[in-house]
XYZ file of C-alpha atoms in Angstrom:
618
model
C 116.767 135.181 127.029
C 119.763 133.419 126.389
C 122.936 135.413 127.069
C 125.195 132.937 125.444
C 126.746 134.078 121.688
C 126.531 130.483 119.849
C 126.196 129.778 115.924
C 122.383 130.245 116.504
C 120.055 133.199 117.832
C 119.968 133.801 121.501
C 116.196 132.835 121.777
C 114.588 129.055 122.613
C 114.149 127.323 119.424
C 111.230 124.365 119.104
C 110.696 121.777 116.665
C 107.464 120.743 115.471
C 106.659 117.316 114.118
C 103.624 115.055 114.015
C 105.123 112.037 115.863
C 108.480 110.205 116.547
C 107.262 106.756 115.753
C 109.209 103.583 116.563
C 110.570 102.927 113.427
C 111.103 105.995 111.191
C 112.719 107.221 107.850
C 114.850 109.766 106.484
C 112.745 113.016 106.924
C 112.282 112.259 111.096
C 116.058 111.082 111.115
C 117.075 114.729 109.562
C 114.935 116.481 112.262
C 116.424 114.510 115.201
C 119.969 115.276 113.816
C 119.128 118.813 113.295
C 117.880 119.333 116.761
C 120.821 117.519 118.096
C 123.422 119.398 116.300
C 121.675 122.716 117.538
C 121.749 121.610 120.925
C 125.140 120.116 121.350
C 126.913 122.708 119.301
C 125.294 125.561 120.651
C 125.327 124.032 124.226
C 121.389 124.704 124.965
C 118.418 122.673 125.747
C 116.189 121.977 122.961
C 112.154 120.544 122.743
C 110.439 118.721 119.945
C 106.917 118.882 119.887
C 104.826 116.452 118.396
C 100.993 116.406 118.169
C 99.812 112.919 117.198
C 97.493 111.150 119.753
C 99.124 107.785 118.600
C 102.552 109.059 119.888
C 103.879 106.833 122.588
C 105.206 108.138 125.996
C 107.632 110.885 124.896
C 109.594 110.366 127.864
C 110.178 106.938 127.165
C 110.885 107.687 123.537
C 113.353 110.170 124.466
C 115.218 108.034 126.691
C 115.395 105.113 124.012
C 116.740 107.597 121.312
C 119.208 108.780 123.529
C 120.556 105.678 124.718
C 120.718 104.465 121.300
C 122.775 107.559 120.492
C 120.296 108.842 117.829
C 119.143 111.849 120.278
C 121.189 114.532 122.298
C 120.946 114.382 125.849
C 120.155 118.050 125.306
C 116.960 117.364 123.440
C 113.343 115.960 124.911
C 110.405 114.971 123.098
C 106.944 116.114 124.096
C 103.561 115.655 122.877
C 100.488 117.651 123.067
C 98.296 114.707 124.641
C 100.895 113.711 127.424
C 101.322 117.569 128.464
C 97.281 118.360 128.468
C 96.355 115.188 130.000
C 98.938 115.408 132.950
C 98.906 118.999 133.452
C 97.511 120.234 136.594
C 94.146 122.300 136.927
C 95.998 125.690 137.222
C 98.254 124.486 134.703
C 95.313 123.991 131.961
C 93.515 127.404 132.974
C 96.303 129.025 131.256
C 96.115 127.269 128.265
C 94.485 129.807 125.647
C 90.760 129.015 124.933
C 89.113 129.687 121.539
C 85.919 130.463 123.051
C 85.508 133.103 125.595
C 81.840 131.766 126.685
C 82.214 127.682 127.210
C 79.211 125.705 126.004
C 77.898 123.172 127.922
C 78.324 119.639 126.966
C 77.470 117.390 129.955
C 74.533 115.523 128.058
C 77.077 114.436 125.595
C 79.657 112.934 127.852
C 80.972 109.385 127.428
C 80.888 107.942 130.895
C 82.995 104.795 131.470
C 81.639 101.326 133.224
C 84.241 101.457 135.999
C 82.124 99.732 138.391
C 83.029 101.674 141.272
C 85.377 104.448 142.313
C 86.457 106.649 139.103
C 89.942 106.655 140.573
C 90.619 103.046 139.697
C 89.745 103.080 135.769
C 93.324 104.652 135.191
C 93.698 106.296 131.484
C 90.911 105.380 129.140
C 89.714 106.277 125.774
C 86.031 106.156 125.027
C 84.446 106.544 121.436
C 80.567 107.040 119.927
C 80.565 106.032 116.240
C 77.615 106.417 113.586
C 75.654 103.851 112.306
C 78.211 103.337 109.580
C 81.154 103.144 112.152
C 82.340 106.732 111.386
C 83.758 108.107 114.878
C 81.861 110.975 116.388
C 83.057 111.360 119.529
C 86.269 110.851 121.752
C 86.534 111.345 125.207
C 89.826 110.616 127.122
C 90.129 110.070 130.892
C 93.246 110.749 132.929
C 95.098 108.487 134.829
C 93.421 109.290 137.810
C 89.841 108.759 136.465
C 88.705 112.071 135.593
C 87.975 113.268 132.378
C 90.574 115.414 130.652
C 89.307 115.998 127.258
C 85.951 115.599 124.701
C 86.128 115.884 121.151
C 82.705 115.800 119.318
C 82.516 115.765 115.608
C 78.987 115.739 115.114
C 77.993 119.299 116.368
C 76.106 120.379 113.586
C 73.698 117.426 113.337
C 73.604 115.016 115.998
C 74.546 111.403 114.940
C 75.943 112.965 111.522
C 79.525 113.870 111.061
C 79.715 118.097 110.831
C 81.264 120.741 113.381
C 83.683 120.133 115.781
C 83.659 120.931 119.740
C 86.683 120.284 121.668
C 86.617 120.900 125.462
C 89.312 120.560 128.174
C 87.800 120.004 131.693
C 89.325 120.227 135.245
C 89.470 117.438 137.569
C 86.089 118.400 139.290
C 84.276 118.137 135.683
C 84.166 121.907 135.027
C 85.196 122.714 131.427
C 88.008 125.222 131.241
C 88.629 125.793 127.544
C 87.432 124.769 124.075
C 88.047 125.103 120.432
C 85.764 124.267 117.414
C 88.950 123.143 115.501
C 91.758 121.084 116.072
C 94.380 123.324 114.308
C 93.347 126.129 117.029
C 93.713 123.494 119.932
C 97.243 122.906 118.536
C 98.088 126.432 118.119
C 96.763 127.239 121.886
C 99.058 124.415 122.942
C 102.012 125.678 121.560
C 101.458 129.195 122.736
C 100.989 127.205 126.115
C 104.433 125.781 125.781
C 106.275 128.775 124.539
C 104.708 131.400 126.702
C 105.410 135.294 126.181
C 108.993 134.679 125.505
C 110.436 135.296 121.709
C 111.300 131.821 120.487
C 112.144 130.184 116.920
C 109.648 127.219 115.935
C 111.262 125.243 113.338
C 108.113 123.075 111.656
C 110.223 120.219 110.303
C 107.330 118.161 108.766
C 105.211 119.216 105.667
C 101.729 117.876 106.675
C 102.192 119.815 110.174
C 102.943 122.530 108.168
C 99.522 122.409 106.647
C 97.890 123.556 110.257
C 100.521 125.911 111.433
C 100.997 128.184 108.002
C 98.819 130.853 110.016
C 100.228 130.655 113.321
C 101.649 133.907 113.621
C 102.764 135.327 116.747
C 104.879 138.834 117.092
C 107.109 137.006 119.371
C 107.726 133.712 117.417
C 109.765 133.308 114.330
C 108.296 130.527 112.569
C 110.344 128.359 109.651
C 108.901 125.834 107.371
C 111.276 123.060 106.335
C 110.566 121.733 102.815
C 111.774 117.935 102.652
C 110.654 116.676 99.205
C 109.459 117.554 95.678
C 106.171 118.535 95.994
C 105.640 120.104 92.523
C 106.156 116.748 90.912
C 103.396 115.176 93.562
C 100.989 117.358 91.528
C 101.635 115.346 88.505
C 99.377 112.576 86.791
C 102.041 109.733 87.651
C 102.264 110.555 91.258
C 98.611 112.288 92.086
C 97.149 111.299 95.775
C 100.844 111.533 96.917
C 99.882 115.477 97.974
C 97.551 115.277 101.113
C 95.388 117.785 102.020
C 97.808 119.406 104.819
C 100.737 119.430 102.526
C 98.919 121.054 99.937
C 97.757 123.740 102.652
C 101.878 123.836 103.605
C 102.908 124.290 100.120
C 100.474 126.910 98.838
C 101.013 129.085 101.769
C 104.653 129.255 101.927
C 104.644 133.059 102.012
C 102.622 132.773 105.430
C 105.794 131.433 107.316
C 108.485 133.812 108.379
C 111.310 131.952 106.645
C 111.189 128.625 104.369
C 114.300 125.904 104.368
C 115.115 124.353 101.188
C 117.535 121.791 100.800
C 119.251 122.378 97.759
C 120.083 125.402 95.620
C 118.545 123.748 92.809
C 115.384 123.372 94.247
C 115.406 126.982 95.612
C 115.899 128.308 92.332
C 112.976 125.920 90.729
C 110.481 127.064 93.341
C 111.626 130.920 92.900
C 111.019 130.518 89.003
C 107.492 129.046 89.480
C 106.681 131.822 92.059
C 106.145 129.483 95.079
C 108.603 130.952 96.700
C 109.476 134.552 97.799
C 112.334 136.405 99.536
C 111.930 134.447 102.753
C 113.430 131.278 101.683
C 116.837 130.027 102.535
C 118.817 127.045 101.471
C 119.188 124.734 104.738
C 120.984 121.595 104.017
C 120.475 118.164 105.545
C 123.356 117.435 107.709
C 125.842 114.441 108.901
C 125.914 114.479 112.572
C 128.835 112.144 112.963
C 132.156 113.297 111.325
C 133.225 111.315 108.044
C 136.719 109.454 108.500
C 138.911 107.891 106.189
C 137.583 104.595 104.478
C 137.622 101.514 106.220
C 139.801 98.731 104.533
C 139.346 96.778 101.579
C 135.886 96.066 100.849
C 134.197 93.479 98.393
C 133.472 95.403 95.335
C 130.688 93.288 94.643
C 128.870 94.206 97.627
C 126.142 96.913 98.188
C 123.548 98.262 100.562
C 120.512 100.098 100.166
C 118.769 102.178 102.848
C 115.298 103.848 102.384
C 111.462 102.843 102.781
C 109.783 100.591 100.744
C 107.769 102.910 99.001
C 106.412 104.218 95.404
C 108.661 107.268 95.389
C 111.810 105.042 96.093
C 111.130 102.955 93.372
C 113.670 100.044 94.388
C 112.136 97.852 91.464
C 114.170 99.915 89.179
C 117.228 99.157 91.508
C 116.019 95.387 91.554
C 115.825 94.873 87.824
C 119.521 96.533 87.414
C 120.735 94.116 89.939
C 119.017 90.877 87.641
C 120.848 92.567 84.660
C 123.936 92.651 86.593
C 123.682 89.171 87.636
C 122.549 87.782 84.107
C 126.013 89.094 82.828
C 127.962 86.812 85.010
C 128.730 89.133 87.800
C 128.527 88.074 91.451
C 126.812 90.932 93.090
C 125.162 90.941 96.583
C 122.926 93.695 98.278
C 121.277 94.146 101.428
C 118.270 96.324 101.755
C 117.246 97.860 104.814
C 113.677 99.339 105.385
C 110.170 98.532 105.545
C 106.945 99.655 103.859
C 104.178 99.153 101.676
C 106.123 97.967 98.733
C 107.660 94.991 100.660
C 105.711 92.519 99.773
C 105.973 93.322 95.986
C 109.540 93.692 96.119
C 110.058 90.414 97.743
C 107.955 88.766 94.787
C 110.081 90.886 92.234
C 113.267 89.127 93.606
C 112.001 85.603 93.817
C 110.565 86.126 90.266
C 114.056 86.827 89.055
C 115.451 84.052 91.165
C 117.661 86.723 93.002
C 117.007 85.309 96.567
C 120.836 84.722 96.733
C 121.671 88.134 95.955
C 119.570 90.010 97.455
C 118.347 90.007 101.044
C 115.747 92.240 102.895
C 116.856 93.220 106.453
C 113.898 94.865 107.299
C 113.873 98.054 109.084
C 117.302 98.964 111.149
C 118.115 101.784 113.358
C 121.620 101.309 112.807
C 121.093 100.676 109.167
C 123.560 103.341 107.896
C 126.518 101.294 109.615
C 126.087 99.237 106.442
C 127.841 101.816 104.768
C 130.936 101.025 106.512
C 131.753 97.828 104.575
C 129.604 98.188 101.555
C 131.065 98.933 98.197
C 128.547 101.003 96.472
C 124.404 101.885 97.484
C 122.005 102.606 94.869
C 119.321 105.464 94.502
C 116.614 104.846 92.270
C 114.296 107.427 93.427
C 111.325 109.024 91.202
C 112.030 112.415 93.096
C 113.763 113.702 96.038
C 114.189 116.902 98.316
C 117.942 116.014 99.303
C 119.049 112.524 99.982
C 120.310 112.106 103.347
C 121.177 108.364 102.356
C 123.848 109.817 99.799
C 125.159 111.801 102.509
C 125.614 109.091 104.697
C 127.091 106.614 102.284
C 129.377 109.218 101.173
C 130.644 110.024 104.829
C 131.380 106.213 105.059
C 133.137 106.221 101.523
C 130.401 104.019 100.060
C 130.188 104.632 96.431
C 126.722 106.506 95.478
C 124.839 105.160 92.363
C 121.874 107.426 91.996
C 119.686 108.540 89.252
C 119.835 112.447 88.132
C 116.360 113.074 89.476
C 115.165 116.368 91.017
C 116.344 117.180 93.721
C 119.509 116.734 95.411
C 121.773 113.797 93.882
C 123.333 116.086 91.230
C 123.890 118.898 93.923
C 125.857 116.368 95.954
C 127.761 114.075 93.469
C 130.368 114.676 90.880
C 129.765 112.009 88.456
C 132.750 109.933 88.077
C 134.926 111.747 91.070
C 132.688 111.019 94.203
C 129.972 108.674 92.670
C 127.870 108.206 89.768
C 124.694 109.750 88.051
C 122.676 107.638 85.912
C 120.287 109.283 83.656
C 116.696 109.293 85.468
C 114.449 106.129 84.542
C 117.219 104.034 82.800
C 117.546 100.708 84.286
C 120.553 99.654 81.801
C 122.410 102.252 82.440
C 122.079 101.930 86.254
C 123.260 98.360 85.742
C 126.224 99.554 83.574
C 126.796 102.075 86.724
C 126.710 98.996 89.202
C 129.095 97.195 87.102
C 131.391 99.633 86.653
C 131.838 99.967 90.278
C 132.558 96.402 90.889
C 135.251 96.132 88.106
C 137.085 99.074 88.856
C 140.328 98.332 90.367
C 141.171 98.965 93.776
C 143.330 102.166 93.469
C 140.389 103.704 91.438
C 138.003 103.033 93.984
C 139.806 104.086 97.024
C 140.392 107.156 95.100
C 136.764 107.576 94.799
C 136.026 106.728 98.335
C 138.035 109.637 99.562
C 136.890 112.197 97.105
C 133.299 110.662 98.578
C 134.412 111.545 101.983
C 135.656 115.185 101.512
C 132.602 116.035 99.425
C 130.330 114.733 102.412
C 132.625 117.087 104.689
C 130.489 120.403 103.133
C 127.327 118.810 105.016
C 128.704 118.326 108.547
C 126.980 119.339 111.628
C 128.772 122.386 112.237
C 128.980 124.114 108.891
C 124.971 123.225 108.123
C 124.369 124.642 111.980
C 126.555 127.830 111.014
C 124.625 128.086 107.709
C 121.179 127.733 109.647
C 122.160 130.533 112.396
C 122.802 133.079 109.762
C 119.545 132.303 108.097
C 117.431 132.496 111.248
C 119.113 136.006 112.337
C 117.975 136.800 108.885
C 114.306 135.874 109.632
C 114.299 137.402 112.965
C 115.216 140.507 111.702
C 113.098 140.571 108.538
C 110.070 139.721 110.785
C 107.432 142.295 110.496
C 105.152 142.993 113.752
C 103.071 145.498 111.737
C 99.498 144.771 111.403
C 98.256 143.223 108.278
C 96.975 145.493 105.540
C 93.185 145.705 105.117
C 92.468 144.172 101.828
C 88.925 143.612 101.697
C 88.288 142.408 98.216
C 89.461 142.545 94.461
C 87.129 142.505 91.588
C 87.878 141.889 88.012
C 87.641 144.662 85.297
C 88.788 143.317 82.147
C 90.334 140.083 81.024
C 92.065 138.558 77.794
C 93.356 135.500 76.715
C 95.351 135.011 73.224
C 98.626 133.382 72.111
C 100.422 135.111 74.828
C 98.568 133.857 77.869
C 95.967 135.713 79.900
C 95.952 139.334 80.535
C 93.742 140.566 84.205
C 93.117 143.905 85.244
C 91.800 143.659 88.847
C 90.701 146.921 91.045
C 91.779 146.023 94.513
C 89.616 147.337 97.607
C 90.733 148.017 101.013
C 93.146 150.906 103.070
C 96.709 151.528 102.209
C 97.211 148.871 99.288
C 99.599 151.499 97.825
C 101.674 151.676 100.837
C 105.527 151.194 100.329
C 106.968 147.901 100.005
C 103.327 146.502 99.054
C 103.362 143.742 96.203
C 100.717 141.325 94.731
C 100.440 138.207 92.712
C 97.703 136.117 90.948
C 97.689 132.801 92.032
C 96.205 129.818 90.744
C 95.159 126.720 93.125
C 93.844 123.502 91.497
C 91.141 122.029 92.960
C 92.153 118.545 92.841
C 95.711 119.758 93.817
C 96.923 119.197 90.853
C 98.402 122.685 89.711
C 99.816 125.522 91.705
C 101.161 128.875 90.610
C 101.800 132.482 91.022
C 102.604 135.648 88.845
C 104.094 139.067 90.079
C 101.778 141.635 88.987
C 101.864 145.487 88.976
C 100.123 147.622 91.716
C 99.017 151.540 90.149
C 97.222 154.246 91.904
C 94.015 154.984 89.942
C 90.954 157.661 90.500
C 88.936 155.037 92.358
C 91.854 153.147 93.973
C 94.448 150.804 93.560
C 94.440 148.444 90.201
C 96.142 145.300 90.060
C 97.602 144.176 86.091
C 99.183 140.611 85.750
C 99.749 138.363 83.071
C 99.659 134.557 82.968
C 101.960 133.615 80.348
C 101.129 130.845 77.661
C 104.059 128.459 79.242
C 102.351 128.586 82.421
C 99.061 127.413 80.714
C 100.643 124.151 78.562
C 101.778 123.148 82.087
C 98.008 122.694 83.320
C 97.012 119.044 83.750
C 94.119 117.937 81.129
C 90.792 118.843 82.365
C 92.276 120.777 85.538
C 89.984 123.097 87.156
C 91.876 126.101 88.859
C 90.577 128.849 91.047
C 92.106 131.966 90.971
C 92.957 134.313 93.564
C 95.287 137.714 94.560
C 97.594 137.227 97.183
C 98.562 140.691 98.526
C 102.005 141.019 100.392
C 103.268 144.240 102.550
C 103.411 144.967 106.207
C 102.433 142.309 108.716
C 100.638 138.611 107.059
C 99.837 138.003 103.673
C 96.464 138.261 102.576
C 94.906 135.926 99.739
C 91.557 136.594 98.284
C 89.135 135.405 95.704
C 88.586 137.370 92.547
C 84.959 138.763 91.928
C 83.741 138.473 88.387
C 80.238 138.260 87.987
C 78.449 140.637 85.623
C 81.610 140.466 83.453
C 81.719 139.102 79.816
C 84.413 136.533 79.442
C 86.579 135.858 76.499
C 86.071 132.885 74.464
C 88.094 129.795 75.122
C 91.729 129.900 73.590
C 93.784 126.907 73.187
C 91.725 124.969 75.262
C 91.918 127.395 78.271
C 88.416 129.273 79.305
C 87.719 131.630 82.087
C 84.712 131.440 83.556
C 82.554 132.581 86.681
C 81.747 130.344 89.442
C 78.373 129.935 90.684
C 79.584 132.178 93.752
C 80.473 134.734 91.664
C 84.333 134.098 91.522
C 86.631 133.763 88.703
C 88.140 130.560 87.670
C 89.937 128.546 84.816
C 89.429 125.151 83.401
C 91.425 123.224 80.673
C 88.968 121.552 78.425
C 88.881 118.225 77.964
C 90.909 116.664 74.988
C 92.574 120.061 74.596
C 96.163 120.589 73.553
C 96.794 124.383 74.212
């Protein structure tokens, strides 16, 4: 255990990501900055754990980022596959196996055609595919030519995807450990890395959180960071943005010991929706470099936009606004830094408006934020944000931010007309007018705004944010319960009503110690198409036969349901130990008639569900 006293708890802290790619955007940048600040300000070693098989050599990536000044010399990057393929047999024997009795997989192994001594083949990845091209098996060999791991995905019926078996091998070919799910292997690796020491694991990636919400260890405090507006990603306009892993993370936030959100507004919104609980805290993004006095006079017509060229960032709005500015005779010039799937479409848009002389695409540049040192303004035209890091970096450099007033972040950072400009969301004409305003302000007024932007950015320095994180992490450790989970065996619907006020449910709870002190329960609904999620707190009371839960889903929640939505209904029980989620049995119970286009029904499996009827208007 650490003995120093600093801003952070005196235990090892690990960060968990999927990958640190060669080029990356704001979320990975934030993780690198946060881990570096923790390491440097608290004078400690930090490890970033990555799980992707596509991760390049983590030692090389660590060195590259450190040499570029983007990662502290006290931070190192590790990867599960690099770790385990390079581990000795003795080290691998300490890897927790999910299966106590290992299955024989010898008949399915893929042998490389190396033409001689296996030591000569080096690292090899072999795959077996189905007739349709689906990967059914991946075998990985070590540098010395020995088989390291075999991953089969056609265990149920050979030749067809279904069932999984992952096996690690000693160098003599004997199996050492097996798992039937990749998440179980990830958990085993993190156990292997952390060992038995008390630690904090910061999951700084939403998809990775979907694989680690159920990673609960008495000696490890887990913290999930929310970077984005996942509620909006459920909407019809953003359908498909919320992946299965992100959905799993977002609908299990109580399973983490703590959840970090980026702004007070985001926290309040999620609390009101019932998505967050008492384990949340505001952990802002940070500026690693201290803001400084603005540089000399800048050309007020020059701007810089930095961000991924993706649908969320809505850069077509920024380009349309620049077209309007240019049409009115303004000599505006903007450099756009970043890459992404929208790059070609945006280039075509610039060409169709004859803006090539005014808008220049600079591509991905790891030092793109340096452009804020000389640019007069930047534009944020996103559909939604978590907390836009790019605004903090621009303001810290004295570059005036012009941003759509979207959820979340811009209004929490910018004071309109003082240190930047806020524009009604989606209003391209207003966006153009704001750009023109900055371009035409006198230098004295511009200098005043630049100084105000720098002052505002100082609230997000690494020192201030790290101190705040330290307080929250200490509270999370103190709050963490090591008491075994209650025995909640199931829930059964007793009665239900639906009327103008909403839905009223009476549910009998089965299990032991359900009326213990500190116990609470929520009724939870999950959209099958990842299009709806919400919870309401219910009331628990003792009855002659056990514990009864009463809960009301208000009419306002039903009005927010998307058309044709199908929702499954659960009970979330919270108390000592880990939260528990169970379906509600309703077979044999007569359901009320549909009301205002909403119908309750019993599924084939005998559970309570809800659907919005086609064409209904609640």
